[in-house]
Coordinates of N, CA and C in Angstrom, one line a residue:
X1 N 0.9 -1.2 0.0 CA 0.0 0.0 0.0 C 0.9 1.2 0.0
X2 N 0.6 2.2 -0.9 CA 1.4 3.4 -1.0 C 0.9 4.4 0.0
X3 N 1.7 5.5 0.2 CA 1.3 6.5 1.1 C -0.1 7.1 0.9
X4 N -0.4 7.3 -0.4 CA -1.7 7.9 -0.8 C -2.9 7.0 -0.3
X5 N -2.8 5.7 -0.5 CA -3.8 4.8 -0.1 C -3.9 4.7 1.4
X6 N -2.7 4.7 2.1 CA -2.7 4.7 3.6 C -3.3 6.0 4.1
X7 N -3.1 7.1 3.5 CA -3.7 8.4 4.0 C -5.2 8.3 3.8
X8 N -5.7 7.8 2.6 CA -7.1 7.7 2.4 C -7.8 6.8 3.4
X9 N -7.1 5.6 3.7 CA -7.7 4.7 4.6 C -7.8 5.3 6.0
X10 N -6.7 6.0 6.4 CA -6.7 6.7 7.7 C -7.7 7.8 7.8
X11 N -7.9 8.5 6.7 CA -8.9 9.6 6.7 C -10.3 9.0 6.7
X12 N -10.5 7.9 6.0 CA -11.9 7.3 6.1 C -12.2 6.8 7.5
X13 N -11.2 6.2 8.1 CA -11.4 5.7 9.5 C -11.6 6.9 10.5
X14 N -10.9 7.9 10.3 CA -11.1 9.1 11.1 C -12.5 9.7 10.9
X15 N -13.0 9.7 9.7 CA -14.3 10.2 9.4 C -15.3 9.3 10.1
X16 N -15.2 8.0 10.0 CA -16.1 7.1 10.6 C -16.2 7.3 12.1
X17 N -15.0 7.4 12.7 CA -15.0 7.7 14.2 C -15.6 9.0 14.6
X18 N -15.4 10.0 13.8 CA -16.0 11.3 14.1 C -17.5 11.3 13.9
X19 N -18.0 10.6 12.9 CA -19.4 10.4 12.7 C -20.0 9.6 13.9
X20 N -19.3 8.6 14.3 CA -19.8 7.8 15.5 C -19.9 8.6 16.7
X21 N -18.9 9.5 17.0 CA -18.8 10.4 18.1 C -20.0 11.4 18.0
X22 N -20.2 11.9 16.8 CA -21.3 12.9 16.7 C -22.7 12.3 16.9
X23 N -22.8 11.0 16.5 CA -24.1 10.3 16.8 C -24.3 10.1 18.3
X24 N -23.2 9.7 18.9 CA -23.3 9.5 20.4 C -23.7 10.8 21.1
X25 N -23.1 11.9 20.6 CA -23.4 13.2 21.2 C -24.8 13.6 21.0
X26 N -25.3 13.3 19.8 CA -26.7 13.6 19.4 C -27.7 12.8 20.3
X27 N -27.3 11.5 20.5 CA -28.1 10.7 21.4 C -28.2 11.3 22.8
X28 N -27.0 11.7 23.3 CA -27.0 12.3 24.6 C -27.8 13.6 24.7
X29 N -27.6 14.4 23.6 CA -28.4 15.7 23.6 C -29.9 15.4 23.6
X30 N -30.3 14.4 22.8 CA -31.7 14.0 22.6 C -32.3 13.6 23.9
X31 N -31.5 12.9 24.8 CA -32.0 12.5 26.1 C -32.3 13.6 27.0
X32 N -31.8 14.8 26.7 CA -32.1 16.0 27.5 C -33.2 16.9 26.9
X33 N -33.6 16.6 25.6 CA -34.6 17.4 25.0 C -35.9 17.1 25.6
X34 N -36.9 18.0 25.5 CA -38.2 17.7 26.0 C -38.8 16.6 25.3
X35 N -39.2 15.5 26.0 CA -39.7 14.3 25.3 C -41.1 14.1 25.9
X36 N -41.9 13.5 25.1 CA -43.3 13.3 25.5 C -43.5 11.8 25.6
X37 N -43.7 11.3 26.8 CA -43.9 9.9 27.0 C -45.4 9.6 27.1
X38 N -46.2 10.5 26.9 CA -47.7 10.3 26.9 C -48.3 11.2 25.8
X39 N -49.6 11.0 25.6 CA -50.3 11.8 24.6 C -50.4 13.3 25.0
X40 N -50.4 13.6 26.3 CA -50.6 14.9 26.7 C -49.3 15.7 26.4
X41 N -49.5 17.0 26.0 CA -48.3 17.8 25.7 C -47.6 18.2 26.9
X42 N -46.3 18.3 26.8 CA -45.4 18.6 27.9 C -45.5 20.1 28.1
X43 N -45.5 20.6 29.4 CA -45.5 22.0 29.6 C -44.2 22.7 29.2
X44 N -43.1 21.9 29.0 CA -41.8 22.5 28.6 C -41.8 22.8 27.1
X45 N -42.8 22.3 26.3 CA -42.8 22.5 24.9 C -43.2 23.9 24.5
X46 N -42.7 24.5 23.5 CA -43.2 25.8 23.1 C -44.7 25.8 22.8
X47 N -45.4 26.9 22.9 CA -46.8 26.9 22.7 C -47.2 26.3 21.4
X48 N -46.6 26.7 20.3 CA -47.0 26.2 19.0 C -46.8 24.7 19.0
X49 N -45.8 24.2 19.6 CA -45.6 22.7 19.6 C -46.6 22.0 20.5
X50 N -47.0 22.6 21.6 CA -48.1 22.1 22.4 C -49.3 22.0 21.6
X51 N -49.7 23.0 20.8 CA -50.9 23.0 20.0 C -50.8 21.9 19.0
X52 N -49.7 21.7 18.4 CA -49.5 20.7 17.4 C -49.6 19.3 18.0
X53 N -49.0 19.1 19.1 CA -49.1 17.8 19.8 C -50.6 17.5 20.2
X54 N -51.2 18.5 20.7 CA -52.6 18.3 21.1 C -53.5 18.0 19.9
X55 N -53.3 18.7 18.8 CA -54.1 18.5 17.6 C -53.8 17.1 17.0
X56 N -52.6 16.7 17.0 CA -52.2 15.3 16.4 C -52.7 14.2 17.4
X57 N -52.6 14.5 18.7 CA -53.2 13.5 19.6 C -54.6 13.3 19.4
X58 N -55.4 14.3 19.2 CA -56.8 14.2 19.0 C -57.1 13.4 17.7
X59 N -56.4 13.7 16.7 CA -56.6 13.0 15.4 C -56.3 11.5 15.6
X60 N -55.2 11.2 16.3 CA -54.8 9.8 16.5 C -55.9 9.1 17.3
X61 N -56.3 9.7 18.4 CA -57.3 9.1 19.3 C -58.6 8.9 18.6
X62 N -59.0 9.9 17.8 CA -60.3 9.7 17.1 C -60.2 8.6 16.0
X63 N -59.0 8.2 15.6 CA -58.8 7.1 14.7 C -58.6 5.8 15.4
X64 N -58.7 5.8 16.7 CA -58.6 4.6 17.5 C -57.2 4.2 17.9
X65 N -56.3 5.2 17.7 CA -54.9 4.9 18.2 C -54.7 5.5 19.5
X66 N -54.5 4.7 20.5 CA -54.4 5.2 21.9 C -53.0 5.0 22.5
X67 N -52.1 4.3 21.8 CA -50.8 4.1 22.4 C -49.7 4.7 21.4
X68 N -49.3 5.9 21.7 CA -48.4 6.7 20.9 C -47.6 7.7 21.8
X69 N -46.5 8.2 21.2 CA -45.8 9.2 21.9 C -45.1 10.1 20.8
X70 N -44.8 11.3 21.2 CA -44.0 12.2 20.3 C -42.6 12.3 20.9
X71 N -41.6 12.3 20.0 CA -40.3 12.5 20.4 C -39.6 13.5 19.5
X72 N -38.9 14.4 20.1 CA -38.1 15.3 19.3 C -36.7 14.7 19.1
X73 N -36.1 14.8 17.9 CA -34.8 14.3 17.7 C -33.9 15.3 17.0
X74 N -32.7 15.1 16.9 CA -31.7 16.0 16.3 C -32.0 16.2 14.9
X75 N -31.7 17.3 14.3 CA -32.0 17.6 12.9 C -31.4 16.7 11.9
X76 N -30.2 16.1 12.3 CA -29.6 15.1 11.4 C -30.0 13.7 11.6
X77 N -31.1 13.5 12.4 CA -31.6 12.1 12.7 C -31.6 11.2 11.6
X78 N -32.2 11.6 10.4 CA -32.3 10.7 9.3 C -31.0 10.4 8.6
X79 N -29.9 11.0 9.0 CA -28.6 10.7 8.5 C -27.9 9.6 9.3
X80 N -28.5 9.3 10.5 CA -27.9 8.3 11.4 C -28.1 6.9 10.9
X81 N -27.3 6.0 11.3 CA -27.6 4.6 11.1 C -28.8 4.1 11.8
X82 N -29.5 3.1 11.3 CA -30.7 2.6 12.0 C -30.5 2.3 13.4
X83 N -29.3 1.7 13.7 CA -29.1 1.3 15.1 C -29.1 2.5 16.1
X84 N -28.5 3.6 15.6 CA -28.5 4.8 16.4 C -29.9 5.4 16.6
X85 N -30.7 5.3 15.5 CA -32.1 5.8 15.6 C -32.9 4.9 16.6
X86 N -32.6 3.6 16.6 CA -33.3 2.7 17.5 C -32.9 3.0 18.9
X87 N -31.7 3.3 19.2 CA -31.2 3.6 20.5 C -31.8 4.9 21.1
X88 N -31.8 6.0 20.3 CA -32.3 7.2 20.8 C -33.9 7.2 21.0
X89 N -34.6 6.4 20.2 CA -36.0 6.2 20.4 C -36.4 5.2 21.4
X90 N -35.4 4.4 21.8 CA -35.7 3.3 22.8 C -36.5 2.2 22.1
X91 N -36.4 1.9 20.8 CA -37.1 0.9 20.2 C -36.4 -0.5 20.4
X92 N -37.2 -1.5 20.4 CA -36.7 -2.9 20.6 C -35.7 -3.3 19.6
X93 N -36.0 -2.9 18.3 CA -35.1 -3.3 17.2 C -35.3 -2.3 16.1
X94 N -34.5 -2.3 15.1 CA -34.7 -1.4 13.9 C -35.9 -1.8 13.2
X95 N -36.4 -3.0 13.3 CA -37.7 -3.4 12.7 C -38.9 -2.7 13.3
X96 N -38.7 -2.1 14.5 CA -39.8 -1.4 15.1 C -39.8 0.1 14.7
X97 N -38.9 0.6 13.9 CA -38.9 2.0 13.5 C -39.8 2.2 12.3
X98 N -40.4 3.4 12.4 CA -41.2 3.8 11.2 C -40.9 5.3 11.0
X99 N -41.2 5.8 9.8 CA -40.9 7.2 9.5 C -42.2 8.0 9.6
X100 N -42.3 8.8 10.5 CA -43.4 9.8 10.6 C -42.7 11.1 10.9
X101 N -43.0 12.1 10.1 CA -42.5 13.4 10.3 C -43.6 14.4 10.4
X102 N -43.5 15.3 11.4 CA -44.6 16.3 11.5 C -43.9 17.6 11.2
X103 N -44.4 18.3 10.2 CA -43.9 19.6 9.8 C -45.0 20.6 10.1
X104 N -44.6 21.7 10.7 CA -45.6 22.8 11.0 C -45.2 24.0 10.2
X105 N -46.0 24.4 9.3 CA -45.8 25.6 8.4 C -46.2 26.8 9.2
X106 N -45.4 27.8 9.2 CA -45.7 29.0 9.9 C -45.5 30.2 9.0
X107 N -46.5 31.1 9.0 CA -46.3 32.4 8.2 C -45.5 33.4 9.0
X108 N -44.6 34.0 8.3 CA -43.7 35.0 8.9 C -44.1 36.3 8.3
X109 N -44.4 37.3 9.1 CA -44.8 38.6 8.7 C -43.6 39.6 8.9
X110 N -43.3 40.4 7.9 CA -42.3 41.4 8.1 C -42.7 42.6 8.7

């Protein structure tokens, strides 16, 4: 292996380690974010977010879904490996993960 290949291998390993560290930091940060372990909105959530959680909870319950929770994750969550997503959400396995994204559009007035 020449020096160029060795440098590329070392750089790739360094990048892998940095990404792993960033994921662990994100998991740690997420454990301190306001999380909702029940359908009722948390008082620590911003007002707009409380309204969104309340509205979505009502929709889910009216559809017969009574066992759910909302969790806030880091902005780069969907860039993480499935195993990291499983860990931060506390899922039993990656097979228990599903993709549900709630986007709230807000009008900004100048």
